[in-house]
């Protein structure tokens, strides 16, 4: 296996060094020739479970009927949609780090969003302090307050992939090496930095808010569009397609990580689409929000059309997903309690609105068109899955001990789809921080889901809550008192999971000691 990896890696490097085009196929572990699949991870920022025309509940909702996302509908019609897919965290950086490292936030200790080097981004919370977490996010080498380890783009690069990042990175804090995607294994970086949002979506403003304090949010690498009326979503799409064209010319399989800044704040109107929502009578801020959503959908269609023009559709795996739940506690005109309905609350929250997100996977000739998975799955699962689908040598060793599971069997409908290792294994969340916005469940918490049950522990209130998501998706009825056996079982599992993972606990401001999860009595 080691020899095979060297052949693939050095063969690709030798071809590039001599100006010879790399081989179009490599030897698979089973001995048959195969053409490595192209991989597109299409990641949308702050896109909620209901911020799409695609139904993910039992049927279409008023939110599904509000938005126009035909390309997401088409993607699901040709692939698999996941109704119970979760972000690794209720805010962005932890989920993004998990996606390219395969490690849960509880293990990377990147448990909150990052900003400037060594900057604490947790907001004050009564009687609780955040732990000494990895405030600098990811790093390509050992560094203070940062996590380092094998990363998906580097592993794919090493077996001959052209690795491309376009859009929001937000893996490493501004001022650190991890802020540059090229330090994390990407061959190409367009727009990625340590910033978590753009200064502006407007080319006429050079994608900047123009203030000295906010210049770190300027989007790099898009100078050719400065002073034009090209919306940021469109500029990133044009550059992503340019990078695909280049990879095809090089005859390399490509890994495209297209991570749009939309639909994150600032909520600025995409002029190509906003008028239809204003004409429908939406409040201006809701019309602007809807236009951002439709702009992202057009981007998806444009990317897939370009893949088709190159004749690569049949050998391209596409994942469409979000990094955390939708905005609910600010910037929107709709009442807080309905913004992500039927889910409760939104970004930053322990409730479903903060962590349940869309996922659609298309893999021609492998994933059944129009298929649906109700299995609880999470961002942690994507790293081992993609390593396997790309046939990276030693993938099993690289993912040993991770909390995530390989979803190949679930995607292809083999026996593994019914395996309890995927369907019934626990999912874990750990967010010992306060996002700083008031809303239901937006406070320091840990949570676990096993089957239909979800248990949350809120550190500030020192309170457990138990919900049966199969009958109460909106988490309206706490079952701790009426189902004590289930509550105690999950509480014990949650404590054990956190202990095994070495979770950093919030600090009691009075004693300066980490708090503990009490047993449920």
mmCIF file of N, CA and C in Angstrom, residues 4 26-34 391:
data_model
loop_
_atom_site.group_PDB
_atom_site.id
_atom_site.type_symbol
_atom_site.label_atom_id
_atom_site.label_comp_id
_atom_site.label_asym_id
_atom_site.label_seq_id
_atom_site.Cartn_x
_atom_site.Cartn_y
_atom_site.Cartn_z
ATOM 1 N N UNK A 4 2.197 1.696 -3.506
ATOM 2 C CA UNK A 4 1.178 2.216 -4.414
ATOM 3 C C UNK A 4 1.020 3.718 -4.229
ATOM 4 N N UNK A 26 -5.506 5.735 -12.240
ATOM 5 C CA UNK A 26 -4.549 5.160 -11.305
ATOM 6 C C UNK A 26 -4.997 3.759 -10.970
ATOM 7 N N UNK A 27 -4.161 3.013 -10.339
ATOM 8 C CA UNK A 27 -4.479 1.643 -9.979
ATOM 9 C C UNK A 27 -5.216 1.632 -8.661
ATOM 10 N N UNK A 28 -6.429 1.139 -8.645
ATOM 11 C CA UNK A 28 -7.226 1.068 -7.423
ATOM 12 C C UNK A 28 -6.678 -0.004 -6.513
ATOM 13 N N UNK A 29 -7.079 0.045 -5.231
ATOM 14 C CA UNK A 29 -6.563 -0.904 -4.256
ATOM 15 C C UNK A 29 -6.951 -2.335 -4.606
ATOM 16 N N UNK A 30 -8.085 -2.523 -5.276
ATOM 17 C CA UNK A 30 -8.523 -3.865 -5.651
ATOM 18 C C UNK A 30 -7.862 -4.376 -6.906
ATOM 19 N N UNK A 31 -7.021 -3.552 -7.562
ATOM 20 C CA UNK A 31 -6.286 -4.032 -8.711
ATOM 21 C C UNK A 31 -6.856 -3.589 -10.049
ATOM 22 N N UNK A 32 -8.047 -2.978 -10.124
ATOM 23 C CA UNK A 32 -8.624 -2.567 -11.398
ATOM 24 C C UNK A 32 -8.291 -1.093 -11.662
ATOM 25 N N UNK A 33 -8.184 -0.758 -12.931
ATOM 26 C CA UNK A 33 -7.959 0.642 -13.283
ATOM 27 C C UNK A 33 -9.232 1.435 -13.051
ATOM 28 N N UNK A 34 -9.091 2.664 -12.643
ATOM 29 C CA UNK A 34 -10.256 3.523 -12.489
ATOM 30 C C UNK A 34 -9.824 4.960 -12.737
ATOM 31 N N UNK A 391 -10.574 7.004 -3.320
ATOM 32 C CA UNK A 391 -9.665 5.864 -3.263
ATOM 33 C C UNK A 391 -8.258 6.276 -2.829
#
